[in-house]
Amino acid sequence: MKAKNKPVKFRSDCPISSALDLFGDTWSLLLVRDMVYFGARTFKDFSEAAEGISSARLSDRLTKLESLGIITKKKHRSNKKVYLYQLTTKGYDLFPVIADLVLWSHKYLNHHISDAAKQFANMLEDDREGTINMFLNK
Amino acid sequence: MKAKNKPVKFRSDCPISSALDLFGDTWSLLLVRDMVYFGARTFKDFSEAAEGISSARLSDRLTKLESLGIITKKKHRSNKKVYLYQLTTKGYDLFPVIADLVLWSHKYLNHHISDAAKQFANMLEDDREGTINMFLNK
DNA sequence: AAAAATAACTTTCAAAATGAAAGCAAAAAA
DNA sequence: TTTTTTGCTTTCATTTTGAAAGTTATTTTT
């Protein structure tokens, strides 16, 4: 059965609530992270992330992000059973939000996060703009 | 009946997923917005926000944010039936995340957002640091 | 060429989260 | 003293979620 593409319902004309109406959940930004930070490109890549998203949920989140224009989906050029997901500019532009989450967690959940993440946070603290741009290969 | 305070379950040691484990939903950051941006301090203030949160949901979100140390709850000094909610530093430190959501929405949902929000977004575009600090009265 | 494995899903279903509405007690206002 | 108001809690139907199993079209392996 095809994914039921419910139109997004905006609760108000506030940019914050509207953004949350689009990707204010526990998975959407993680998929963006997987792509920017870990280079995830296939369904399987996302499935293997540490948080263990279920395939049902992954499927509908990818569909939603695609319908929002945050990612694109293309066929692999040589392997017919693989699809490739890619971030659009609209998707890459969510990275600053993610960077701020990293900074906040580095400050308030320090004991809990990985060393690699701490390193990234330190870079962000040192030079937010530069680090974000470097990560986005600009 | 007292609110059931389930301990937060972290899905991984990633700072992004951990932050989302704490406030990755459609309401938490809106309550922070209400406090920083609209000066909300009482249950009623939050209830009257444009998005129309139900009292049941408002109640458990406030309880959760308090248990996370993002807000505090105190009795009003002269009116015994009013409680005052305030952001802690930990809460104010979420404002950069919110600011980035505003910037993203300004770029991609421009047609949909309010003029006041557009003005704020323009200020942020012009001087992110300065605008954030100004807003936080630093 | 046949069998096994794999990628990308979909289906099913129980459990948890949510929203809408009504109810309630204490305090304040009329 | 009666009415409102504030800050919730309760109830309950609907929606969302997570876990697990199933499906189909390719690869891969044997």
XYZ file of C-alpha atoms (C1' of nucleotides) in Angstrom:
336
model
C 0.000 0.000 0.000
C 1.198 3.468 -0.800
C 2.162 5.767 2.013
C -0.698 7.976 3.074
C 0.591 11.437 2.433
C -1.378 13.504 4.827
C -0.889 17.174 4.189
C 0.945 18.882 7.029
C -1.362 20.821 9.264
C 0.164 24.010 10.589
C -0.999 25.006 14.038
C -0.214 28.695 13.599
C 1.809 31.148 11.540
C 4.719 30.949 13.958
C 7.934 29.840 12.245
C 8.920 27.778 15.256
C 5.689 25.853 15.536
C 5.607 25.461 11.765
C 9.079 23.965 11.697
C 8.062 21.628 14.501
C 4.938 20.706 12.551
C 7.262 19.480 9.810
C 10.061 17.722 11.679
C 9.327 18.076 15.377
C 9.674 14.436 16.309
C 12.375 12.119 17.579
C 13.465 10.741 14.196
C 13.470 13.311 11.403
C 16.535 15.253 12.461
C 18.352 12.024 13.200
C 17.976 11.009 9.583
C 19.455 14.330 8.555
C 22.281 13.675 10.977
C 22.831 10.231 9.469
C 23.260 11.805 6.059
C 25.425 14.783 6.965
C 27.477 13.193 9.671
C 27.642 9.519 8.817
C 27.107 9.656 5.092
C 24.008 7.494 5.090
C 22.519 7.122 1.653
C 20.483 3.900 1.629
C 17.579 2.490 3.596
C 19.956 0.015 5.119
C 22.383 2.738 6.196
C 19.638 4.436 8.175
C 18.457 1.132 9.596
C 21.869 0.451 11.024
C 22.155 3.655 13.027
C 22.616 3.189 16.746
C 19.122 4.284 17.747
C 17.467 1.379 15.954
C 14.597 2.905 14.026
C 12.013 0.358 12.920
C 11.641 -0.169 9.200
C 8.017 0.939 9.296
C 8.958 4.216 10.887
C 11.985 4.718 8.699
C 9.862 4.183 5.663
C 7.300 6.779 6.552
C 9.853 9.319 7.701
C 11.797 9.048 4.461
C 8.573 9.455 2.520
C 7.678 12.489 4.538
C 11.084 14.133 4.252
C 10.998 13.540 0.529
C 7.544 15.061 0.209
C 8.824 18.068 2.127
C 11.722 18.497 -0.249
C 14.299 17.881 2.443
C 15.688 14.780 0.757
C 15.503 13.234 -2.698
C 15.238 9.580 -3.664
C 16.920 8.145 -6.749
C 17.647 4.748 -8.148
C 21.157 3.436 -7.873
C 22.751 3.484 -11.292
C 24.057 -0.075 -11.258
C 22.205 -1.932 -8.512
C 18.502 -2.143 -9.232
C 17.417 -2.963 -5.759
C 19.108 -0.046 -4.043
C 17.750 3.456 -3.764
C 19.841 6.473 -2.893
C 18.644 9.219 -0.608
C 20.281 12.615 -0.659
C 19.845 15.841 1.222
C 18.678 18.856 -0.704
C 19.870 22.345 0.183
C 16.707 22.609 2.225
C 17.886 19.586 4.148
C 21.461 20.740 4.586
C 20.086 23.977 5.936
C 18.843 22.058 8.960
C 22.388 21.382 10.045
C 22.694 24.560 12.138
C 19.769 23.351 14.232
C 21.548 20.064 14.740
C 24.773 21.827 15.627
C 22.976 23.756 18.345
C 21.556 20.548 19.756
C 25.090 19.199 19.920
C 26.252 22.307 21.767
C 23.394 22.132 24.233
C 23.937 18.452 24.936
C 27.654 18.991 25.258
C 26.964 21.499 27.992
C 24.156 19.701 29.807
C 24.527 16.008 29.026
C 28.285 15.924 28.849
C 28.740 12.797 30.951
C 26.423 10.936 28.646
C 27.744 11.634 25.158
C 30.470 9.998 23.082
C 34.013 11.285 22.827
C 33.698 11.806 19.095
C 30.691 14.006 19.731
C 32.596 15.955 22.364
C 35.297 16.665 19.853
C 32.797 17.936 17.365
C 31.207 20.083 20.040
C 34.570 21.574 20.890
C 35.094 22.500 17.269
C 31.679 24.111 17.168
C 32.380 26.047 20.328
C 35.598 27.285 18.856
C 34.172 28.317 15.500
C 30.527 27.598 14.854
C 30.290 29.059 11.366
C 33.528 27.545 10.173
C 32.779 24.111 11.556
C 29.306 24.003 10.085
C 30.568 25.103 6.680
C 33.432 22.665 6.797
C 31.021 19.871 7.570
C 28.788 20.831 4.728
C 31.808 20.968 2.375
C 31.264 24.575 1.511
C -3.023 12.081 40.897
C 0.631 12.865 40.610
C 2.297 12.978 37.214
C 4.038 9.738 36.372
C 7.625 10.758 35.986
C 9.048 8.152 33.702
C 12.816 8.412 33.547
C 14.041 9.510 30.120
C 15.375 6.652 28.087
C 18.310 7.592 25.910
C 18.513 5.724 22.637
C 22.257 6.213 22.210
C 25.193 8.340 23.312
C 24.667 10.743 20.441
C 24.112 14.325 21.644
C 21.538 14.913 18.935
C 19.413 11.882 19.679
C 19.786 12.548 23.394
C 18.544 16.099 23.034
C 15.623 14.807 20.994
C 14.951 12.209 23.674
C 14.438 15.109 26.061
C 12.487 17.660 24.044
C 12.023 16.203 20.567
C 8.305 16.721 20.261
C 5.953 19.363 18.946
C 5.354 21.180 22.229
C 8.436 21.477 24.429
C 10.294 24.083 22.425
C 7.086 26.024 21.949
C 6.799 26.439 25.695
C 10.347 27.746 25.756
C 9.364 30.120 22.967
C 6.334 31.268 24.960
C 8.593 32.174 27.849
C 11.436 33.845 25.971
C 9.460 35.484 23.254
C 6.045 36.164 24.723
C 6.918 36.346 28.396
C 4.621 33.500 29.428
C 4.869 32.736 33.122
C 1.597 31.080 34.167
C -0.345 28.027 33.130
C -2.947 30.312 31.636
C -0.358 32.185 29.595
C 0.743 28.969 27.936
C -2.839 27.869 27.444
C -3.600 30.997 25.490
C -0.850 30.578 22.916
C -2.051 30.365 19.339
C -1.370 26.664 18.880
C -3.941 25.672 21.494
C -2.231 23.081 23.644
C -4.637 21.005 25.705
C -4.413 21.399 29.454
C -3.546 17.733 29.889
C -0.607 18.041 27.547
C 0.483 21.367 28.943
C 0.458 19.907 32.386
C 2.676 16.988 31.572
C 5.067 19.021 29.439
C 5.559 21.554 32.223
C 6.169 18.735 34.670
C 8.687 17.183 32.338
C 10.546 20.414 31.622
C 10.702 21.075 35.324
C 12.061 17.628 36.051
C 14.699 18.219 33.386
C 15.770 21.464 35.011
C 14.755 23.531 32.003
C 12.148 25.492 33.919
C 11.314 26.124 37.569
C 7.927 26.395 39.230
C 7.250 28.751 42.122
C 4.254 30.065 43.960
C 3.141 33.559 43.236
C 3.967 35.736 46.216
C 0.566 37.379 46.559
C -1.905 35.274 44.565
C -2.223 31.827 46.055
C -3.792 30.168 43.075
C -1.165 31.196 40.572
C 2.141 29.474 39.942
C 5.029 31.064 38.119
C 7.162 29.174 35.665
C 10.587 30.461 34.742
C 13.341 29.354 32.429
C 16.591 28.295 33.957
C 19.912 28.954 32.222
C 19.584 25.456 30.854
C 16.301 26.539 29.325
C 17.541 29.845 27.967
C 20.355 27.937 26.335
C 17.797 26.338 24.038
C 17.124 29.660 22.404
C 19.819 29.266 19.732
C 18.030 26.126 18.549
C 14.819 28.084 18.315
C 16.536 30.906 16.481
C 17.767 28.454 13.858
C 14.271 27.102 13.404
C 13.115 30.644 12.776
C 15.846 31.149 10.186
C 15.014 27.904 8.421
C 11.306 28.655 8.327
C 11.974 32.168 7.166
C 13.839 30.738 4.216
C 11.537 27.834 3.371
C 8.108 28.704 4.750
C 8.288 32.406 4.172
C 4.827 32.775 2.657
C 3.337 31.116 5.683
C 4.803 32.987 8.643
C 3.788 36.193 10.377
C 5.292 39.573 9.664
C 6.547 39.919 13.203
C 8.400 36.658 12.780
C 9.881 37.837 9.511
C 11.235 40.888 11.241
C 12.835 38.782 13.906
C 14.307 36.509 11.249
C 15.785 39.511 9.468
C 17.462 40.608 12.672
C 18.855 37.130 13.165
C 20.146 37.036 9.612
C 21.836 40.327 10.136
C 23.444 39.475 13.456
C 22.668 36.097 14.966
C 24.792 36.405 18.090
C 23.739 39.915 18.839
C 20.073 39.267 18.321
C 20.068 36.176 20.471
C 21.910 37.931 23.268
C 19.672 40.916 23.042
C 16.649 38.711 23.305
C 18.028 36.966 26.301
C 18.792 40.360 27.934
C 22.461 39.636 28.198
C 20.857 -22.896 -13.167
C 19.151 -23.325 -8.649
C 19.363 -21.929 -4.026
C 20.395 -18.572 -0.687
C 20.845 -13.998 0.691
C 19.868 -9.133 0.497
C 17.567 -4.391 -0.047
C 13.708 -2.098 0.533
C 9.867 -2.074 1.917
C 4.701 -3.387 3.779
C 1.633 -5.493 7.052
C -0.047 -6.481 11.498
C -0.995 -5.421 15.988
C -0.371 -4.294 20.842
C 1.131 -0.438 23.549
C 1.965 4.344 24.218
C 1.029 9.177 23.212
C -2.164 12.692 21.964
C -6.325 15.887 21.778
C -10.778 17.211 23.110
C -13.882 17.746 26.584
C -15.554 17.588 31.077
C -14.751 17.750 35.967
C -12.788 19.572 40.325
C -10.902 22.194 44.363
C -9.079 26.258 46.170
C -8.800 31.014 45.927
C -10.125 35.457 44.341
C -13.386 38.691 42.500
C -17.960 40.558 42.227
C -22.453 34.921 49.219
C -22.397 33.775 44.573
C -19.706 33.708 40.517
C -15.278 33.404 38.221
C -10.872 32.142 37.673
C -6.630 29.328 37.932
C -4.465 25.269 37.641
C -4.904 21.373 37.154
C -6.815 15.923 36.689
C -9.753 12.507 34.573
C -11.753 10.126 30.839
C -11.685 8.296 26.511
C -11.563 7.947 21.455
C -8.123 8.558 17.939
C -3.502 8.630 16.301
C 1.237 7.366 16.492
C 4.721 4.272 17.594
C 7.690 0.039 17.940
C 8.468 -4.743 17.317
C 8.178 -8.508 14.558
C 7.013 -11.036 10.652
C 6.044 -11.166 5.737
C 6.763 -9.770 0.679
C 8.991 -8.944 -3.774
C 12.459 -8.035 -6.826
C 16.964 -8.366 -7.427
C 21.757 -9.854 -6.588
C 25.097 -13.493 -4.975
C 26.638 -17.763 -3.995
C 27.056 -22.407 -4.850
